[in-house]
mmCIF file of C-alpha atoms in Angstrom:
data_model
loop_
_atom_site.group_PDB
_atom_site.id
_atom_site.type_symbol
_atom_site.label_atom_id
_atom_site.label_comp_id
_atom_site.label_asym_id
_atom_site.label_seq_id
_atom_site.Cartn_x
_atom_site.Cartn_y
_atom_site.Cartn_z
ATOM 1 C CA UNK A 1 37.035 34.422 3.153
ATOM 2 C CA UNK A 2 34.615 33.532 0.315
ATOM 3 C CA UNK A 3 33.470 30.357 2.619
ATOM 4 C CA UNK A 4 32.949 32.748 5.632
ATOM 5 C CA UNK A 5 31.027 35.325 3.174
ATOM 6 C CA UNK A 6 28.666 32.187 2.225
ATOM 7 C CA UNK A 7 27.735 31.329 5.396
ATOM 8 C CA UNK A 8 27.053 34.797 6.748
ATOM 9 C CA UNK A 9 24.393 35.288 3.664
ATOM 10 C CA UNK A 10 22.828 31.902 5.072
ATOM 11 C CA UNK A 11 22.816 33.234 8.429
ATOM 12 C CA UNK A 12 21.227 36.200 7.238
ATOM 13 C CA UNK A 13 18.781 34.463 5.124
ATOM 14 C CA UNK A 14 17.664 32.619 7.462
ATOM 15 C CA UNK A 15 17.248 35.261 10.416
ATOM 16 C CA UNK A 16 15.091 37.193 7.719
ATOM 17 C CA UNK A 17 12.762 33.855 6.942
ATOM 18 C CA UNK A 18 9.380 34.721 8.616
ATOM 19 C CA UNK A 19 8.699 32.407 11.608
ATOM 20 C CA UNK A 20 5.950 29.715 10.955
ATOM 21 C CA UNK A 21 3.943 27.917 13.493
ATOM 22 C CA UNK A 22 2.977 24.160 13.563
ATOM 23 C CA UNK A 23 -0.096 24.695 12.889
ATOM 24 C CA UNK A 24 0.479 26.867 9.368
ATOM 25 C CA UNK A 25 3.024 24.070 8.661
ATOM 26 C CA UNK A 26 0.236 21.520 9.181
ATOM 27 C CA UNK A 27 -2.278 23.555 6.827
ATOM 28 C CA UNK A 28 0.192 23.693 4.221
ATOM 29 C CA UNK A 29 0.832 20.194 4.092
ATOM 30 C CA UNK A 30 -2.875 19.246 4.128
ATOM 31 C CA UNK A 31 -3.292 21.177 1.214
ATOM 32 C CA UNK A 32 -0.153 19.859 -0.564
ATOM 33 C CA UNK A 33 -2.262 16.551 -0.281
ATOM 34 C CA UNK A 34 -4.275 16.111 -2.825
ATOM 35 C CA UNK A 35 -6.240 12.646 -1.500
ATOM 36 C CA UNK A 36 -6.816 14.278 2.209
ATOM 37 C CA UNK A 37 -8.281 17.573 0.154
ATOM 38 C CA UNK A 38 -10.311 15.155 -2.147
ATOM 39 C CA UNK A 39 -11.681 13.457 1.119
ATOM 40 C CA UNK A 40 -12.754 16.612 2.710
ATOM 41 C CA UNK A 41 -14.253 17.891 -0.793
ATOM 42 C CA UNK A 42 -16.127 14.955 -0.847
ATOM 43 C CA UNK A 43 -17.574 15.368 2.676
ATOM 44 C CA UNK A 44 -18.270 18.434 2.624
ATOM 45 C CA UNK A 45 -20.342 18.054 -1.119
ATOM 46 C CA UNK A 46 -22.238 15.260 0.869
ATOM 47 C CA UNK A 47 -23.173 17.404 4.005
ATOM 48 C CA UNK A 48 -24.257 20.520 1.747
ATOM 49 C CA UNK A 49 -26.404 18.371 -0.483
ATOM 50 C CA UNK A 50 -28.159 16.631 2.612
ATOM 51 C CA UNK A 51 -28.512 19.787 4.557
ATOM 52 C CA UNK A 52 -30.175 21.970 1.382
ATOM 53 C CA UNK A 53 -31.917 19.396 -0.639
ATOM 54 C CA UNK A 54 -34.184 18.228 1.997
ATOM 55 C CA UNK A 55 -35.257 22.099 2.523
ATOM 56 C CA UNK A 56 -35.913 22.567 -0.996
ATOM 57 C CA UNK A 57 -37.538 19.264 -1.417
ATOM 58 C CA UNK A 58 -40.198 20.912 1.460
ATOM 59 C CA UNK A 59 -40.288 24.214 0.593
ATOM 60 C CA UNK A 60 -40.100 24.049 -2.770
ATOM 61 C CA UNK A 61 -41.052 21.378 -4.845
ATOM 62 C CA UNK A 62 -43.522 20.210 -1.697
ATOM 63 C CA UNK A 63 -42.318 16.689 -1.912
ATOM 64 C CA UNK A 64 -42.852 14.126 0.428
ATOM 65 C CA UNK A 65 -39.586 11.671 1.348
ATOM 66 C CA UNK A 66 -42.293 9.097 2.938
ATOM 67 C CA UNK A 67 -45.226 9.569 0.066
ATOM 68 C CA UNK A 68 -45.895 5.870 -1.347
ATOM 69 C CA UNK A 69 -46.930 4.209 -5.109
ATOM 70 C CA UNK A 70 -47.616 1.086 -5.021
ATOM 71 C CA UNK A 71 -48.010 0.993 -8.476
ATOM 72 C CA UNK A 72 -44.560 2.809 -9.130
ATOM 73 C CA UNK A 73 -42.935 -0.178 -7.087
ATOM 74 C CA UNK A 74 -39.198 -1.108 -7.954
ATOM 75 C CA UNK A 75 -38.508 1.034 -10.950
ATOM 76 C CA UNK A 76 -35.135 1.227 -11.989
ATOM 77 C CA UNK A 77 -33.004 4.004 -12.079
ATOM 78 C CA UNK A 78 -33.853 6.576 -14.923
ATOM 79 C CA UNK A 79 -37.397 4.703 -14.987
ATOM 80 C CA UNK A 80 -40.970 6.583 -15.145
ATOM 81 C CA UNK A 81 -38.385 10.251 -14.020
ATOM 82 C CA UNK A 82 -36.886 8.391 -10.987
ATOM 83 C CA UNK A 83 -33.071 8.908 -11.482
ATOM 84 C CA UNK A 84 -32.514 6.063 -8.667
ATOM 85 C CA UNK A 85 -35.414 4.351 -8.852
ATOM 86 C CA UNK A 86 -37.882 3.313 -6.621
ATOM 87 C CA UNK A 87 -38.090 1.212 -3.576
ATOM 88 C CA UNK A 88 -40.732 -1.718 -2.291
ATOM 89 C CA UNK A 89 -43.384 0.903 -1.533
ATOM 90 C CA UNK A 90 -42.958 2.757 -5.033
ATOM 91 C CA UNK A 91 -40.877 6.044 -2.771
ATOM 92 C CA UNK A 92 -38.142 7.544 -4.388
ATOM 93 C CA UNK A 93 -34.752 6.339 -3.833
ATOM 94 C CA UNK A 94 -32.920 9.412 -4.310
ATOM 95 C CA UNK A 95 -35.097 11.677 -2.035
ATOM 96 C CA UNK A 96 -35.177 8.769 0.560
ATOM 97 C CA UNK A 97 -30.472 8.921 0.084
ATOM 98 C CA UNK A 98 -31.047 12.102 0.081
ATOM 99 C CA UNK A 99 -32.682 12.648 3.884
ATOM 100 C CA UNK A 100 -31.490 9.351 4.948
ATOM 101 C CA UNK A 101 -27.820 10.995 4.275
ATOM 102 C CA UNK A 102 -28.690 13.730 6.549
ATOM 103 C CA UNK A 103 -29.670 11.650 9.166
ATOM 104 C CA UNK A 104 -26.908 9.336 9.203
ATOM 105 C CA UNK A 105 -24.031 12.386 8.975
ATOM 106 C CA UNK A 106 -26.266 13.690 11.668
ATOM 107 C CA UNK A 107 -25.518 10.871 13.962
ATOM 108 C CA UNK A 108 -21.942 10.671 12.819
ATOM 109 C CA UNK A 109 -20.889 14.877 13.177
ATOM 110 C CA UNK A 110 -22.897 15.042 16.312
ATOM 111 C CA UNK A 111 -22.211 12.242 18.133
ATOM 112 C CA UNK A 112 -18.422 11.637 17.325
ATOM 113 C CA UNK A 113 -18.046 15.926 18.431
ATOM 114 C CA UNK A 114 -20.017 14.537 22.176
ATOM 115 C CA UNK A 115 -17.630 11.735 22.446
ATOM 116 C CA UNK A 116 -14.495 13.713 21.815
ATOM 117 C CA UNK A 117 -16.062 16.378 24.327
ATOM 118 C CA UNK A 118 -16.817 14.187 27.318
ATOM 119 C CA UNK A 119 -13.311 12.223 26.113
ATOM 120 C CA UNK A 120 -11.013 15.321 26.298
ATOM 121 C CA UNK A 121 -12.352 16.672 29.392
ATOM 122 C CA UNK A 122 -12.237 13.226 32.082
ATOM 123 C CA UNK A 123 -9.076 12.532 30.524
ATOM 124 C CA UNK A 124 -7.842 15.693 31.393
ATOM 125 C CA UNK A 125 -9.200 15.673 34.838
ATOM 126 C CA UNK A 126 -7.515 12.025 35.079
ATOM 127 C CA UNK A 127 -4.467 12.853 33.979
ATOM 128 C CA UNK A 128 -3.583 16.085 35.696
ATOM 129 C CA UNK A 129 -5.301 15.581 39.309
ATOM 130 C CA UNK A 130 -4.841 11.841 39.458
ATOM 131 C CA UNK A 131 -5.227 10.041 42.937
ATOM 132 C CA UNK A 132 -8.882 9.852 43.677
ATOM 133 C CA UNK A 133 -10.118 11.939 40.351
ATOM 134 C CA UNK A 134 -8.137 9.261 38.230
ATOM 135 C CA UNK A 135 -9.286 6.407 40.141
ATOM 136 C CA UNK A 136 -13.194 7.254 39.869
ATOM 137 C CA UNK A 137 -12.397 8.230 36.276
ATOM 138 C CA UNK A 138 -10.677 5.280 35.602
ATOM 139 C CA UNK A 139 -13.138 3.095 37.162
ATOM 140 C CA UNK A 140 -16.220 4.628 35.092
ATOM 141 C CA UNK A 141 -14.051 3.596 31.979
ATOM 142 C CA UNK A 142 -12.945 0.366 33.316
ATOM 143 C CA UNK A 143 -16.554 -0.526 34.131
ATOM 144 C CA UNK A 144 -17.828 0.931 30.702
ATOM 145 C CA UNK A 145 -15.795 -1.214 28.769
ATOM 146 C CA UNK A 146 -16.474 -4.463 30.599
ATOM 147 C CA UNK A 147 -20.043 -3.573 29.259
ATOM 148 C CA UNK A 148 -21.297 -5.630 25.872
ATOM 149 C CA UNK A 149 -22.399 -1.854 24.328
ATOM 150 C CA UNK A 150 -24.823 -3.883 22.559
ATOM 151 C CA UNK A 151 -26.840 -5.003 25.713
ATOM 152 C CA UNK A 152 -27.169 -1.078 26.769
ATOM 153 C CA UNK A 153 -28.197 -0.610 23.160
ATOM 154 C CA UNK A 154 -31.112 -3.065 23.645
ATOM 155 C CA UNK A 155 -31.923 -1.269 26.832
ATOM 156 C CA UNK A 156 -31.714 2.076 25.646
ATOM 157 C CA UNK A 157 -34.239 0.816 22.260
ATOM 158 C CA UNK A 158 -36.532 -0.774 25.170
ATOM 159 C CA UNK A 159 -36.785 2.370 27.177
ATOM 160 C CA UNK A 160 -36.325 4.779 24.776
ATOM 161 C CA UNK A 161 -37.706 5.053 20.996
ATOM 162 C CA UNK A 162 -34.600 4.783 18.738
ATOM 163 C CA UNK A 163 -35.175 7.872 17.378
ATOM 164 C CA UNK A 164 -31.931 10.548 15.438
ATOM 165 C CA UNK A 165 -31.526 12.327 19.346
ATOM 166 C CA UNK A 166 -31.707 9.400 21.336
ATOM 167 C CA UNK A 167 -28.635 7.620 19.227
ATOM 168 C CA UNK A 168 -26.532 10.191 19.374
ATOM 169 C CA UNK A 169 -26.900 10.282 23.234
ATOM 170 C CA UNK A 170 -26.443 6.886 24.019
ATOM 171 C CA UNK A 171 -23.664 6.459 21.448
ATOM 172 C CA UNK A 172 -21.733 9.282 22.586
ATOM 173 C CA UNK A 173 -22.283 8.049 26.390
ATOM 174 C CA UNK A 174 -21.193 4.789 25.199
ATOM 175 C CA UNK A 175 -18.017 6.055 22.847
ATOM 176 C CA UNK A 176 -16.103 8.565 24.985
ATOM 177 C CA UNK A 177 -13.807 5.344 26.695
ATOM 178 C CA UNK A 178 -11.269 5.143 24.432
ATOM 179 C CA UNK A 179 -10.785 8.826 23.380
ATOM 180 C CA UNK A 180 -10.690 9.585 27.391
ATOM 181 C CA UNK A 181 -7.724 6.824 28.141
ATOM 182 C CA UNK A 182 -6.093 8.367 24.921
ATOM 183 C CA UNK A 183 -5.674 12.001 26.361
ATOM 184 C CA UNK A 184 -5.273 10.754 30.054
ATOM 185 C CA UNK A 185 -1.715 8.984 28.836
ATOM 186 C CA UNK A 186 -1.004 12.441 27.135
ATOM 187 C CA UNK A 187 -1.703 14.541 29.645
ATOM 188 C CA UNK A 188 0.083 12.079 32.355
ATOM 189 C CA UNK A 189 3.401 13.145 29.996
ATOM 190 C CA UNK A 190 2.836 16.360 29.548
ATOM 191 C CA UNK A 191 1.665 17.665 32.586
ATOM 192 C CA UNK A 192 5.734 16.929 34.042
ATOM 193 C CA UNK A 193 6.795 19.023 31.222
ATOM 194 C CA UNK A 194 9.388 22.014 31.938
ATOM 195 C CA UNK A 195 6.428 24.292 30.238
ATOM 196 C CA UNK A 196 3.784 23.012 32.892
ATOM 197 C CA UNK A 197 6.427 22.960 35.737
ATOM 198 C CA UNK A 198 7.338 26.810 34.866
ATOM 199 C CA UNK A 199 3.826 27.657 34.533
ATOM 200 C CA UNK A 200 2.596 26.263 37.912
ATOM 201 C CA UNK A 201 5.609 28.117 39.444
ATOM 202 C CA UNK A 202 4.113 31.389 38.170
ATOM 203 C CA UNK A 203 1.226 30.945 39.879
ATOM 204 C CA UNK A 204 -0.914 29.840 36.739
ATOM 205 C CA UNK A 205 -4.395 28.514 37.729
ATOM 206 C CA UNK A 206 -5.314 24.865 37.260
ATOM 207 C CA UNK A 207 -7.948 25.618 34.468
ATOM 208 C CA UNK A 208 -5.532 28.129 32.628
ATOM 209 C CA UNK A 209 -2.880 24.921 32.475
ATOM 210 C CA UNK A 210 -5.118 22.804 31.241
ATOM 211 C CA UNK A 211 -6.529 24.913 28.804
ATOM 212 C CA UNK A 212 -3.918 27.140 27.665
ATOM 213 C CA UNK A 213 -0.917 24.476 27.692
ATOM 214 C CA UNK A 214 -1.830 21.008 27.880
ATOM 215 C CA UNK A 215 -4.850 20.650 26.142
ATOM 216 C CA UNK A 216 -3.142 22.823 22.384
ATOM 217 C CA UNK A 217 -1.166 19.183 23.026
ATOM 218 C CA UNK A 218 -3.259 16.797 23.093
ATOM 219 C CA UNK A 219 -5.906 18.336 20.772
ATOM 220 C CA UNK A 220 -3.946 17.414 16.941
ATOM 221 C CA UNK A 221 -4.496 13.783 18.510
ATOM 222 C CA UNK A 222 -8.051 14.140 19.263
ATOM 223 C CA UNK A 223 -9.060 15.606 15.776
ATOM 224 C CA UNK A 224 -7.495 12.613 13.628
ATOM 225 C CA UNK A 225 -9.110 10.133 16.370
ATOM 226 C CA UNK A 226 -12.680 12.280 15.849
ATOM 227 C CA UNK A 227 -12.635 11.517 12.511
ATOM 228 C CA UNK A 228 -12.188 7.622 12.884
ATOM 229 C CA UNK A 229 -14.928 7.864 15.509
ATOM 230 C CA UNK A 230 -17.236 9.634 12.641
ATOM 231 C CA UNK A 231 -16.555 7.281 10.314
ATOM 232 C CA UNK A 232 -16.614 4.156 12.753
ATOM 233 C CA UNK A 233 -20.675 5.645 13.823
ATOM 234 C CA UNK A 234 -21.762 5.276 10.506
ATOM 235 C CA UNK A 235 -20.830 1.691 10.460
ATOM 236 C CA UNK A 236 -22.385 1.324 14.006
ATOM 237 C CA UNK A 237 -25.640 2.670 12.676
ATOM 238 C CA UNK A 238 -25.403 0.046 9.670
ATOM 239 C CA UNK A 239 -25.246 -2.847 12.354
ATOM 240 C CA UNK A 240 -27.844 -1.768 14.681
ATOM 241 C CA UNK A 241 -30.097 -0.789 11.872
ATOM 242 C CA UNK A 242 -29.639 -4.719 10.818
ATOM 243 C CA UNK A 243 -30.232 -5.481 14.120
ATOM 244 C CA UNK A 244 -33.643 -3.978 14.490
ATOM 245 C CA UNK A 245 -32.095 -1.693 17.095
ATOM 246 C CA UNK A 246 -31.155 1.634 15.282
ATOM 247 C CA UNK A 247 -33.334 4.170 13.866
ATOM 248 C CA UNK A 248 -36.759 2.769 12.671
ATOM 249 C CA UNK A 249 -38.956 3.181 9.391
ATOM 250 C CA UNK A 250 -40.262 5.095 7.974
ATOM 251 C CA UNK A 251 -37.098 7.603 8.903
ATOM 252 C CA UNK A 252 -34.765 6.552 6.611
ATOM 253 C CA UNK A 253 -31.070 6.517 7.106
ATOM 254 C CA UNK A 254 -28.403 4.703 4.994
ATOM 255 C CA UNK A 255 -28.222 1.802 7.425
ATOM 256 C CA UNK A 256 -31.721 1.022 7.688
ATOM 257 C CA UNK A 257 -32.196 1.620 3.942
ATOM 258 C CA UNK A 258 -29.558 -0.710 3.168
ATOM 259 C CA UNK A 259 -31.273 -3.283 6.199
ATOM 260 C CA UNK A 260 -34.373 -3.140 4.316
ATOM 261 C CA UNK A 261 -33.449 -3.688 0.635
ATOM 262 C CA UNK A 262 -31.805 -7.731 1.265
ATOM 263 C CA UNK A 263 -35.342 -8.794 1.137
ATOM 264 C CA UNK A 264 -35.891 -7.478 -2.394
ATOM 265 C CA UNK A 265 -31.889 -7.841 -3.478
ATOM 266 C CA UNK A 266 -33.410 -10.119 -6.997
ATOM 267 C CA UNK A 267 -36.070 -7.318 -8.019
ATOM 268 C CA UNK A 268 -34.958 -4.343 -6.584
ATOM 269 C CA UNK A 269 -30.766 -4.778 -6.388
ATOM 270 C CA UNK A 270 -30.357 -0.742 -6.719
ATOM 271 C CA UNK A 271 -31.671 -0.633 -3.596
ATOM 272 C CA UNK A 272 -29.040 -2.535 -2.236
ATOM 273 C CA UNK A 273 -26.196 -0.944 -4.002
ATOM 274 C CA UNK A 274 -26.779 2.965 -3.501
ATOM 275 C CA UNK A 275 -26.859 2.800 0.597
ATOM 276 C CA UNK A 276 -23.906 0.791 0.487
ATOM 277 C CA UNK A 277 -21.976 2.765 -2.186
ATOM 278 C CA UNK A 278 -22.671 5.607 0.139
ATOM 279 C CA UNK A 279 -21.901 4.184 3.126
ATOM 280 C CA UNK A 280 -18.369 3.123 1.653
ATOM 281 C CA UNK A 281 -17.660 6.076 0.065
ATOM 282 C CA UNK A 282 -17.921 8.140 3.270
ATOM 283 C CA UNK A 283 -16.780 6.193 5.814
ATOM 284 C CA UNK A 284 -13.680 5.868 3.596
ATOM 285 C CA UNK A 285 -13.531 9.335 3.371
ATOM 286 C CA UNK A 286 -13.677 9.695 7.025
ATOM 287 C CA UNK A 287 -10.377 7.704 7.587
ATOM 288 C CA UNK A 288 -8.568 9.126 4.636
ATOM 289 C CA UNK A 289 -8.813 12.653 6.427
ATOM 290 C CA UNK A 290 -7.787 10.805 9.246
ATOM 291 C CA UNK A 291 -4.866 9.171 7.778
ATOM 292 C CA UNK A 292 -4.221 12.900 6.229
ATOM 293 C CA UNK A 293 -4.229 14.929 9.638
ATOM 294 C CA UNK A 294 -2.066 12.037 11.532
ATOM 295 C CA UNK A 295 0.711 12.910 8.953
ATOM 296 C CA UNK A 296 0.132 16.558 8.864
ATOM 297 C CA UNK A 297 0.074 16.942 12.797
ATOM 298 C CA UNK A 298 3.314 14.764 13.341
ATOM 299 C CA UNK A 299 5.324 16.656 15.275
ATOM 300 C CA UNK A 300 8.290 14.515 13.936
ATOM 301 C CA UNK A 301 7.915 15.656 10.289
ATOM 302 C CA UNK A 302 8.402 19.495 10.781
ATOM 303 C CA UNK A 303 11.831 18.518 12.775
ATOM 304 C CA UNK A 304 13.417 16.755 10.087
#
């Protein structure tokens, strides 16, 4: 009797527990996780001081990121009021992290959101239509990746000046492949689903599926792969930067700041290490949110 009494207080208990959806679960987790919220802190510090700074550096103080001192050449941090220093040309280090930050975050918010865009919506044209709209889909891709992107990088610089708007383009036109085979192998899944099915029978519309029941699915995949893709730009701009091929002097971003400084890496080494500090610390930041939302958006953990 006592037994029975236990288990109906369970029962009721648990009728009375408030329902929670995946996505509240998800939240709570993230925020249980202190490295993920560090991460995300730390972005989001960086992207507030490269957005306001460079205003206030304008506005304000009516400083010049490109103004030259020949005599002020490769001070060292704290030297002569420069907190980072000075590079070749006697500019200031921190104002030239500073707006070189912006650009580079820039390239990596704007073009990784493009990719993800064009990504999500082929693959779920591929993936729910298939026959002919998968086969010209999956032929752009194919033909993409056979492609060195380097060689339509070279092109692009040729035609093109390598300017902030022009990268983002042509990297986001370049990067969408693999996010776009990604959701085409979800959506080929999903879209036989008894949800879909039931849907279809009720006379749902094509766009209304897609939008209101397949793509919720698919889109906790997409956001842990968007921030690998952020974090993987940065890097990209590094190496084209090196390769004379990025974004040219005298805008500075972190890559071509950190391209210029291994001629002067004896008497000006702080130029070498800040970029590259920078660089590390936010691409790593990039794929520890990653590595946060791929645990928080398993599917498997909340079933346990």
């Amino acid at each position: 009797m006592a037994q029975e009494s236990k288990v109906a207080r369970l029962n009721k208990a648990e009728e009375q527990r408030p329902s929670r959806s995946f996505w509240r679960d998800a939240l709570d987790f993230i925020l249980r996780d202190r490295l993920t919220i560090f991460a995300i802190s730390v972005l989001l510090v960086f992207t507030l001081i490269c957005v306001i700074m460079p205003v206030v550096f304008e506005n304000v103080l009516n400083l010049d990121v490109n103004s030259t001192s020949i005599p002020n050449r490769f001070k060292q941090p704290g030297e002569s009021g420069y907190p980072l220093g000075t590079d070749q040309l006697g500019r200031d280090q921190f104002l030239r992290l500073i707006y070189g930050g912006r650009v580079s975050l820039t390239i990596a918010y704007l073009a990784s959101l493009i990719t993800v865009f064009i990504g999500i919506s082929l693959g779920l044209l591929a993936g729910y239509y298939g026959r002919q709209v998968d086969d010209l889909i999956s032929w752009a891709i194919n033909t993409l990746s056979a492609i060195p992107p380097l060689f339509l990088l070279l092109i692009a610089s040729a035609v093109w000046a390598p300017s902030t708007e022009v990268l983002v383009i042509v990297l986001a036109a370049l990067g969408w492949v693999g996010t776009s085979r990604l959701v085409r192998g979800e959506v080929l899944s999903l879209k036989e689903r008894d949800y879909v099915l039931a849907a279809r029978a009720l006379g749902a519309s094509d766009l209304r599926i897609l939008v209101s029941h397949i793509l919720p699915n698919v889109f906790s995949i997409v956001m842990v792969t968007m921030t690998i893709i952020a974090g993987n730009l940065i890097l990209i701009e590094s190496g084209l930067s090196y390769l004379g091929v990025g974004i040219q002097p005298p805008t500075p971003t972190w890559g071509n700041m950190l391209t210029d400084s291994r001629s002067y890496f004896v008497s000006g080494v702080h130029l070498v290490f800040t970029p590259g500090i920078l660089i590390m610390i936010t691409v790593l930041c990039f794929y520890l949110v990653g590595d946060g939302l791929r645990d928080a958006l398993d599917p498997r953990r909340y079933q346990q």
